[in-house]
Tab-separated table of C-alpha atoms and ligand atoms in Angstrom:
chain	number	residue	atom	x	y	z
A	1	UNK	CA	-0.066	-0.052	0.076
A	2	UNK	CA	2.741	2.193	0.926
A	3	UNK	CA	4.615	1.709	-1.990
A	4	UNK	CA	1.591	2.044	-4.897
A	5	UNK	CA	0.635	5.705	-3.094
A	6	UNK	CA	4.458	6.560	-3.077
A	7	UNK	CA	4.167	5.702	-6.993
A	8	UNK	CA	0.732	7.723	-7.687
A	9	UNK	CA	1.689	10.602	-5.566
A	10	UNK	CA	4.995	10.807	-8.100
A	11	UNK	CA	3.281	10.211	-11.204
A	12	UNK	CA	0.108	11.460	-9.816
A	13	UNK	CA	-1.883	12.521	-13.326
A	14	UNK	CA	-0.633	10.238	-15.342
A	15	UNK	CA	-1.739	6.712	-13.315
A	16	UNK	CA	-4.413	7.774	-10.836
A	17	UNK	CA	-5.558	5.047	-8.403
A	18	UNK	CA	-6.759	2.194	-10.255
A	19	UNK	CA	-10.341	0.703	-9.418
A	20	UNK	CA	-10.359	-1.523	-6.342
A	21	UNK	CA	-11.943	-3.590	-4.445
A	22	UNK	CA	-11.116	-4.219	-0.504
A	23	UNK	CA	-12.499	-6.000	2.174
A	24	UNK	CA	-12.499	-4.511	5.754
A	25	UNK	CA	-12.502	-7.006	8.476
A	26	UNK	CA	-12.750	-6.739	12.144
A	27	UNK	CA	-13.012	-8.339	15.894
A	28	UNK	CA	-13.352	-6.573	18.719
A	29	UNK	CA	-13.422	-7.574	22.708
A	30	UNK	CA	-14.503	-5.387	25.090
A	31	UNK	CA	-16.528	-2.361	23.374
A	32	UNK	CA	-20.020	-2.873	24.297
A	33	UNK	CA	-22.066	-1.085	21.934
A	34	UNK	CA	-19.973	-2.326	18.967
A	35	UNK	CA	-20.516	-5.959	16.843
A	36	UNK	CA	-17.347	-8.127	18.027
A	37	UNK	CA	-17.326	-9.385	13.997
A	38	UNK	CA	-18.300	-6.632	11.596
A	39	UNK	CA	-17.099	-7.328	7.919
A	40	UNK	CA	-17.057	-4.933	4.737
A	41	UNK	CA	-16.911	-4.852	0.682
A	42	UNK	CA	-15.576	-1.499	-0.664
A	43	UNK	CA	-15.740	-0.245	-4.420
A	44	UNK	CA	-13.964	2.370	-5.694
A	45	UNK	CA	-13.520	3.632	-1.347
A	46	UNK	CA	-17.878	3.169	-1.540
A	47	UNK	CA	-18.972	0.319	0.964
A	48	UNK	CA	-21.375	-1.864	-1.295
A	49	UNK	CA	-22.038	-4.769	1.268
A	50	UNK	CA	-21.537	-5.776	5.229
A	51	UNK	CA	-22.515	-7.927	7.341
A	52	UNK	CA	-21.750	-8.340	11.034
A	53	UNK	CA	-22.709	-11.197	13.877
A	54	UNK	CA	-26.131	-9.835	14.785
A	55	UNK	CA	-27.151	-10.688	10.468
A	56	UNK	CA	-27.686	-13.779	9.196
A	57	UNK	CA	-27.019	-12.635	5.920
A	58	UNK	CA	-24.384	-10.266	3.892
A	59	UNK	CA	-26.381	-6.849	3.308
A	60	UNK	CA	-26.374	-5.222	0.298
A	61	UNK	CA	-25.997	-1.335	0.854
A	62	UNK	CA	-25.938	0.788	-2.736
A	63	UNK	CA	-29.147	0.224	-5.013
A	64	UNK	CA	-26.872	-1.894	-7.747
A	65	UNK	CA	-25.344	-4.090	-5.199
A	66	UNK	CA	-29.182	-5.024	-4.065
A	67	UNK	CA	-30.111	-5.286	-8.069
A	68	UNK	CA	-26.605	-8.339	-8.048
A	69	UNK	CA	-28.094	-9.877	-4.823
A	70	UNK	CA	-31.380	-10.648	-6.327
A	71	UNK	CA	-29.669	-11.502	-9.877
A	72	UNK	CA	-26.544	-13.727	-8.584
A	73	UNK	CA	-27.846	-16.022	-5.985
A	74	UNK	CA	-24.818	-17.876	-5.555
A	75	UNK	CA	-22.698	-14.695	-5.393
A	76	UNK	CA	-24.642	-13.997	-1.835
A	77	UNK	CA	-24.050	-17.448	-1.038
A	78	UNK	CA	-20.939	-16.513	-1.474
A	79	UNK	CA	-20.260	-13.599	0.713
A	80	UNK	CA	-22.604	-15.590	3.310
A	81	UNK	CA	-20.361	-18.258	3.701
A	82	UNK	CA	-17.167	-16.035	3.714
A	83	UNK	CA	-18.869	-13.810	6.182
A	84	UNK	CA	-19.886	-17.050	8.661
A	85	UNK	CA	-16.309	-18.966	7.950
A	86	UNK	CA	-13.887	-15.376	9.036
A	87	UNK	CA	-16.781	-15.155	11.910
A	88	UNK	CA	-15.461	-17.535	13.557
A	89	UNK	CA	-12.097	-17.396	12.790
A	90	UNK	CA	-11.781	-13.734	14.017
A	91	UNK	CA	-13.573	-14.757	17.143
A	92	UNK	CA	-10.923	-17.261	17.888
A	93	UNK	CA	-8.244	-15.799	16.885
A	94	UNK	CA	-8.625	-12.464	18.831
A	95	UNK	CA	-8.482	-14.783	21.871
A	96	UNK	CA	-4.695	-16.666	20.489
A	97	UNK	CA	-3.803	-12.768	20.330
A	98	UNK	CA	-5.112	-11.271	23.357
A	99	UNK	CA	-2.941	-14.467	25.331
A	100	UNK	CA	0.116	-14.059	23.238
A	101	UNK	CA	0.223	-10.410	24.138
A	102	UNK	CA	-0.790	-11.064	27.328
A	103	UNK	CA	-3.807	-9.052	27.719
A	104	UNK	CA	-6.865	-10.353	29.944
A	105	UNK	CA	-8.558	-7.026	29.495
A	106	UNK	CA	-9.349	-4.257	27.932
A	107	UNK	CA	-10.742	-3.286	24.125
A	108	UNK	CA	-8.631	-5.191	21.790
A	109	UNK	CA	-8.816	-4.680	17.784
A	110	UNK	CA	-8.164	-7.455	15.600
A	111	UNK	CA	-8.614	-5.999	11.732
A	112	UNK	CA	-8.191	-7.670	8.535
A	113	UNK	CA	-7.469	-5.614	5.226
A	114	UNK	CA	-7.393	-7.631	2.009
A	115	UNK	CA	-8.168	-6.688	-1.823
A	116	UNK	CA	-6.677	-5.765	-4.836
A	117	UNK	CA	-6.767	-3.107	-7.716
A	118	UNK	CA	-7.346	-3.194	-11.608
A	119	UNK	CA	-6.384	-0.713	-13.871
A	120	UNK	CA	-8.676	-0.633	-16.142
A	121	UNK	CA	-6.985	1.257	-18.746
A	122	UNK	CA	-3.499	-0.663	-19.101
A	123	UNK	CA	-4.909	-4.145	-17.103
A	124	UNK	CA	-2.392	-4.243	-14.593
A	125	UNK	CA	-3.828	-5.592	-11.281
A	126	UNK	CA	-2.357	-5.963	-7.620
A	127	UNK	CA	-3.350	-7.881	-4.265
A	128	UNK	CA	-2.551	-7.278	-0.570
A	129	UNK	CA	-3.381	-8.858	2.695
A	130	UNK	CA	-2.976	-7.053	6.093
A	131	UNK	CA	-3.646	-7.834	9.447
A	132	UNK	CA	-3.691	-5.839	12.151
A	133	UNK	CA	-4.020	-5.566	16.190
A	134	UNK	CA	-4.993	-2.863	18.457
A	135	UNK	CA	-3.830	-0.175	15.043
A	136	UNK	CA	-0.633	-2.016	14.957
A	137	UNK	CA	0.427	-3.760	11.692
A	138	UNK	CA	0.545	-7.644	13.240
A	139	UNK	CA	1.184	-9.622	9.423
A	140	UNK	CA	0.881	-8.996	5.567
A	141	UNK	CA	1.121	-11.232	2.191
A	142	UNK	CA	3.428	-10.237	-0.265
A	143	UNK	CA	1.936	-11.204	-3.214
A	144	UNK	CA	5.628	-10.779	-5.425
A	145	UNK	CA	7.208	-13.420	-3.347
A	146	UNK	CA	4.140	-15.567	-1.991
A	147	UNK	CA	5.601	-14.883	1.502
A	148	UNK	CA	4.411	-13.396	4.556
A	149	UNK	CA	5.903	-10.922	6.204
A	150	UNK	CA	5.995	-10.255	10.140
A	151	UNK	CA	7.236	-7.344	11.851
A	152	UNK	CA	6.240	-8.574	15.503
A	153	UNK	CA	7.146	-11.615	17.227
A	154	UNK	CA	3.597	-12.303	18.337
A	155	UNK	CA	2.966	-13.533	14.490
A	156	UNK	CA	6.625	-15.083	13.622
A	157	UNK	CA	4.829	-18.441	14.474
A	158	UNK	CA	1.935	-17.723	11.697
A	159	UNK	CA	4.156	-16.611	8.960
A	160	UNK	CA	6.405	-20.097	9.130
A	161	UNK	CA	3.046	-21.633	9.263
A	162	UNK	CA	1.666	-20.065	6.360
A	163	UNK	CA	4.645	-19.996	4.381
A	164	UNK	CA	4.463	-23.527	3.886
A	165	UNK	CA	0.806	-24.951	4.385
A	166	UNK	CA	-0.546	-23.771	1.152
A	167	UNK	CA	-1.765	-20.514	2.242
A	168	UNK	CA	0.197	-18.640	-0.154
A	169	UNK	CA	-1.160	-20.220	-3.094
A	170	UNK	CA	-4.608	-19.912	-1.629
A	171	UNK	CA	-4.494	-15.679	-1.043
A	172	UNK	CA	-2.672	-15.503	-4.333
A	173	UNK	CA	-5.741	-17.261	-6.072
A	174	UNK	CA	-8.062	-15.463	-3.802
A	175	UNK	CA	-6.612	-11.955	-4.498
A	176	UNK	CA	-5.417	-11.901	-7.962
A	177	UNK	CA	-8.009	-14.722	-9.765
A	178	UNK	CA	-11.013	-14.060	-7.292
A	179	UNK	CA	-11.113	-10.491	-6.170
A	180	UNK	CA	-10.456	-8.695	-9.448
A	181	UNK	CA	-13.222	-11.264	-10.955
A	182	UNK	CA	-15.535	-9.744	-8.588
A	183	UNK	CA	-14.295	-6.350	-9.119
A	184	UNK	CA	-15.225	-6.035	-12.594
A	185	UNK	CA	-18.649	-8.121	-11.455
A	186	UNK	CA	-18.826	-4.957	-9.628
A	187	UNK	CA	-17.925	-2.177	-11.603
A	188	UNK	CA	-20.332	-4.008	-14.507
A	189	UNK	CA	-23.675	-3.390	-12.242
A	190	UNK	CA	-22.434	-0.358	-10.393
A	191	UNK	CA	-21.387	1.583	-13.470
A	192	UNK	CA	-23.907	4.247	-13.682
A	193	UNK	CA	-24.026	4.837	-10.295
A	194	UNK	CA	-19.473	4.328	-9.646
A	195	UNK	CA	-19.738	6.587	-12.585
A	196	UNK	CA	-21.577	9.880	-10.850
A	197	UNK	CA	-18.955	12.600	-10.683
A	198	UNK	CA	-18.867	15.204	-7.461
A	199	UNK	CA	-17.406	17.875	-7.403
A	200	UNK	CA	-15.560	18.997	-4.479
A	201	UNK	CA	-15.794	22.580	-2.386
A	202	UNK	CA	-11.980	23.535	-1.757
A	203	UNK	CA	-10.496	26.023	0.750
A	204	UNK	CA	-7.081	27.759	1.963
A	205	UNK	CA	-6.503	26.791	5.484
A	206	UNK	CA	-4.182	27.893	7.403
A	207	UNK	CA	-3.717	27.690	11.350
A	208	UNK	CA	-1.720	31.505	11.939
A	209	UNK	CA	-0.297	33.721	9.178
A	210	UNK	CA	2.861	32.471	9.004
A	211	UNK	CA	2.139	28.861	8.680
A	212	UNK	CA	1.695	26.809	5.695
A	213	UNK	CA	-1.611	27.374	3.593
A	214	UNK	CA	-3.740	24.085	3.143
A	215	UNK	CA	-5.769	23.862	-0.005
A	216	UNK	CA	-8.102	21.380	0.821
A	217	UNK	CA	-10.980	20.104	-1.475
A	218	UNK	CA	-13.502	17.920	0.013
A	219	UNK	CA	-16.466	16.158	-0.659
A	220	UNK	CA	-15.398	14.586	-4.185
A	221	UNK	CA	-16.554	10.978	-5.952
A	222	UNK	CA	-15.231	9.232	-7.117
A	223	UNK	CA	-11.574	9.276	-5.468
A	224	UNK	CA	-9.412	9.357	-8.984
A	225	UNK	CA	-8.587	13.019	-8.405
A	226	UNK	CA	-5.788	14.676	-7.365
A	227	UNK	CA	-4.907	18.450	-5.634
A	228	UNK	CA	-1.360	20.338	-6.434
A	229	UNK	CA	-0.223	23.897	-6.133
A	230	UNK	CA	1.393	25.528	-9.312
A	231	UNK	CA	3.525	28.649	-9.501
A	232	UNK	CA	3.131	30.250	-13.046
A	233	UNK	CA	0.953	27.379	-14.558
A	234	UNK	CA	3.582	24.733	-13.573
A	235	UNK	CA	2.965	22.147	-11.017
A	236	UNK	CA	5.074	23.102	-7.734
A	237	UNK	CA	7.459	20.090	-6.415
A	238	UNK	CA	9.311	21.997	-3.667
A	239	UNK	CA	7.844	23.663	-0.472
A	240	UNK	CA	4.595	21.448	-0.609
A	241	UNK	CA	3.714	18.416	1.027
A	242	UNK	CA	0.617	16.849	-0.136
A	243	UNK	CA	-1.710	14.292	1.915
A	244	UNK	CA	-3.200	10.976	1.351
A	245	UNK	CA	-6.510	11.185	-0.290
A	246	UNK	CA	-9.068	9.973	2.877
A	247	UNK	CA	-13.084	9.124	3.142
A	248	UNK	CA	-15.278	11.222	4.401
A	249	UNK	CA	-18.484	9.282	6.423
A	250	UNK	CA	-20.757	9.763	3.122
A	251	UNK	CA	-18.852	7.909	0.851
A	252	UNK	CA	-17.058	11.196	-0.605
A	253	UNK	CA	-13.447	12.135	-0.173
A	254	UNK	CA	-10.878	14.645	0.410
A	255	UNK	CA	-7.330	15.772	0.314
A	256	UNK	CA	-5.486	18.692	0.543
A	257	UNK	CA	-1.915	19.857	0.082
A	258	UNK	CA	0.209	22.691	1.639
A	259	UNK	CA	2.345	25.036	0.052
A	260	UNK	CA	5.424	26.650	2.359
A	261	UNK	CA	4.890	30.423	1.742
A	262	UNK	CA	8.127	31.280	4.491
A	263	UNK	CA	10.177	32.388	0.952
A	264	UNK	CA	7.402	33.873	-0.656
A	265	UNK	CA	7.244	37.081	-0.996
A	266	UNK	CA	3.889	39.140	-0.755
A	267	UNK	CA	4.262	40.945	-4.530
A	268	UNK	CA	4.092	36.715	-5.807
A	269	UNK	CA	1.555	35.635	-4.225
A	270	UNK	CA	-1.042	35.964	-7.004
A	271	UNK	CA	1.685	33.707	-9.110
A	272	UNK	CA	0.655	30.517	-7.290
A	273	UNK	CA	-2.616	28.761	-7.907
A	274	UNK	CA	-4.580	25.487	-6.122
A	275	UNK	CA	-5.567	23.087	-8.754
A	276	UNK	CA	-7.892	20.204	-7.950
A	277	UNK	CA	-8.966	17.866	-11.334
A	278	UNK	CA	-10.354	14.371	-11.491
A	279	UNK	CA	-8.988	11.623	-13.050
A	280	UNK	CA	-9.431	11.484	-17.502
A	281	UNK	CA	-11.883	15.091	-16.686
A	282	UNK	CA	-10.826	18.097	-18.266
A	283	UNK	CA	-12.651	19.940	-15.792
A	284	UNK	CA	-10.389	21.642	-13.630
A	285	UNK	CA	-11.235	23.092	-10.130
A	286	UNK	CA	-8.504	26.592	-9.719
A	287	UNK	CA	-8.178	28.646	-6.646
A	288	UNK	CA	-5.496	31.578	-6.138
A	289	UNK	CA	-3.636	32.116	-3.398
A	290	UNK	CA	-4.920	35.177	-1.679
A	291	UNK	CA	-4.974	36.439	1.097
A	292	UNK	CA	-8.383	37.348	1.505
A	293	UNK	CA	-9.486	34.235	0.409
A	294	UNK	CA	-7.948	32.059	3.369
A	295	UNK	CA	-10.189	30.948	6.168
A	296	UNK	CA	-8.046	29.798	9.924
A	297	UNK	CA	-8.527	26.717	10.422
A	298	UNK	CA	-11.242	26.181	12.989
A	299	UNK	CA	-14.064	23.816	12.390
A	300	UNK	CA	-12.099	21.923	9.190
A	301	UNK	CA	-12.509	18.261	9.901
A	302	UNK	CA	-8.777	16.715	9.920
A	303	UNK	CA	-8.517	13.045	9.784
A	304	UNK	CA	-5.450	12.076	11.449
A	305	UNK	CA	-3.995	8.812	10.252
A	306	UNK	CA	-2.611	6.563	12.871
A	307	UNK	CA	-0.946	3.595	10.718
A	308	UNK	CA	-3.644	1.770	7.899
A	309	UNK	CA	-6.347	0.117	10.099
A	310	UNK	CA	-7.880	3.132	12.429
A	311	UNK	CA	-9.162	5.004	10.053
A	312	UNK	CA	-10.335	2.695	7.489
A	313	UNK	CA	-12.278	1.643	10.820
A	314	UNK	CA	-13.452	4.756	12.311
A	315	UNK	CA	-14.361	5.393	8.550
A	316	UNK	CA	-16.322	2.268	8.450
A	317	UNK	CA	-18.532	2.580	11.725
A	318	UNK	CA	-19.981	5.653	10.924
A	319	UNK	CA	-21.188	4.865	7.453
A	320	UNK	CA	-23.024	1.774	8.444
B	1	NAG	C1	2.146	-11.354	31.430
B	1	NAG	O1	1.504	-11.146	32.536
B	1	NAG	C2	2.098	-11.248	33.737
B	1	NAG	C3	0.997	-10.728	34.899
B	1	NAG	O2	0.763	-9.559	34.658
B	1	NAG	C4	3.599	-10.966	34.458
B	1	NAG	O3	3.693	-11.601	34.926
B	1	NAG	C5	4.295	-11.940	33.172
B	1	NAG	O4	5.450	-11.702	33.128
B	1	NAG	C6	3.843	-11.288	31.036
B	1	NAG	N1	5.027	-11.436	30.777
B	1	NAG	C7	5.437	-11.364	29.315
B	1	NAG	C8	5.874	-12.340	28.353
B	1	NAG	O5	4.987	-10.055	29.011
B	2	NAG	C1	9.360	26.099	5.152
B	2	NAG	O1	10.234	26.527	4.241
B	2	NAG	C2	11.485	27.089	5.475
B	2	NAG	C3	12.631	27.791	4.775
B	2	NAG	O2	13.393	26.818	3.680
B	2	NAG	C4	12.356	25.999	6.847
B	2	NAG	O3	13.181	26.477	7.309
B	2	NAG	C5	10.527	26.111	6.952
B	2	NAG	O4	10.458	24.917	8.532
B	2	NAG	C6	9.502	25.327	6.432
B	2	NAG	N1	7.771	24.849	7.140
B	2	NAG	C7	7.660	24.067	7.022
B	2	NAG	C8	6.444	23.825	7.709
B	2	NAG	O5	7.929	22.745	6.404
């Protein structure tokens, strides 16, 4: 994931985010008003189906997914089976993890995010499968080498087992064949609504007169978009810091890019502007760097990203 994002930031116009299908699963203990097990399928950043421990069946979350559920009972059966098996597996795993981490009580969260990316123009694809515990990386699958990478000593045993017991081949198939197949199926059903474009509102924000100026675009859909600063019409790379695209809880996205103005003289301000654009679309939103346009950041919603897990978790819950 990190690799992919870095790549995207470097050549963001030529190759924007490909289509994606993510499965996000979590098991929790110690939270009374939260499902012990929750799983959702996310297509291009939109939750399309979910199940939890209180539901017998998987529920569709979009109109087109309901249609697919009616027309493809076999697929619904597949989802229901996966949901049940993972529910049992996650419940057992969180008990094991508590023991391995020497924890007897408290709030604990075990998560898995797995899925695939597919570029409909080049046909390139990639897959990932990562496990997290209490917000930290636990173990992940490397699709290139078909091996498991464990940064924690508590999961070294899993690495050794999974490297040799056929899990790698299972995941290779699941992430490339199955996932890409389902992503294409979903994209086909969701064609009309997934292709709707929603433009963002773009604002310039600044904490104090000497801090960086943040160009913040929020409320856009789809996520295949980019925001950047220009000087004299040319994209700027120095003195800018780009944030990741983050989900809002209504299915839209936000993204921001900071401009360090410490060495920009007052008369040079007018040479800078911030650009928002969607992949493959010509219309751009231009916001000129102008003192009178800048808002202080009161009321700005900022999503902090701590590792890859808590953000997705919080977002998902708000959204369902
Ligand atoms: C686990 O917790 C017990 C009780 O708090 C403690 O005595 C023991 O040293 C801990 N073990 C590890 C490996 O941290
Ligand atoms: C902005 O640039 C100046 C000079 O290059 C540097 O000293 C300062 O730390 C930068 N500020 C931020 C917030 O990056």
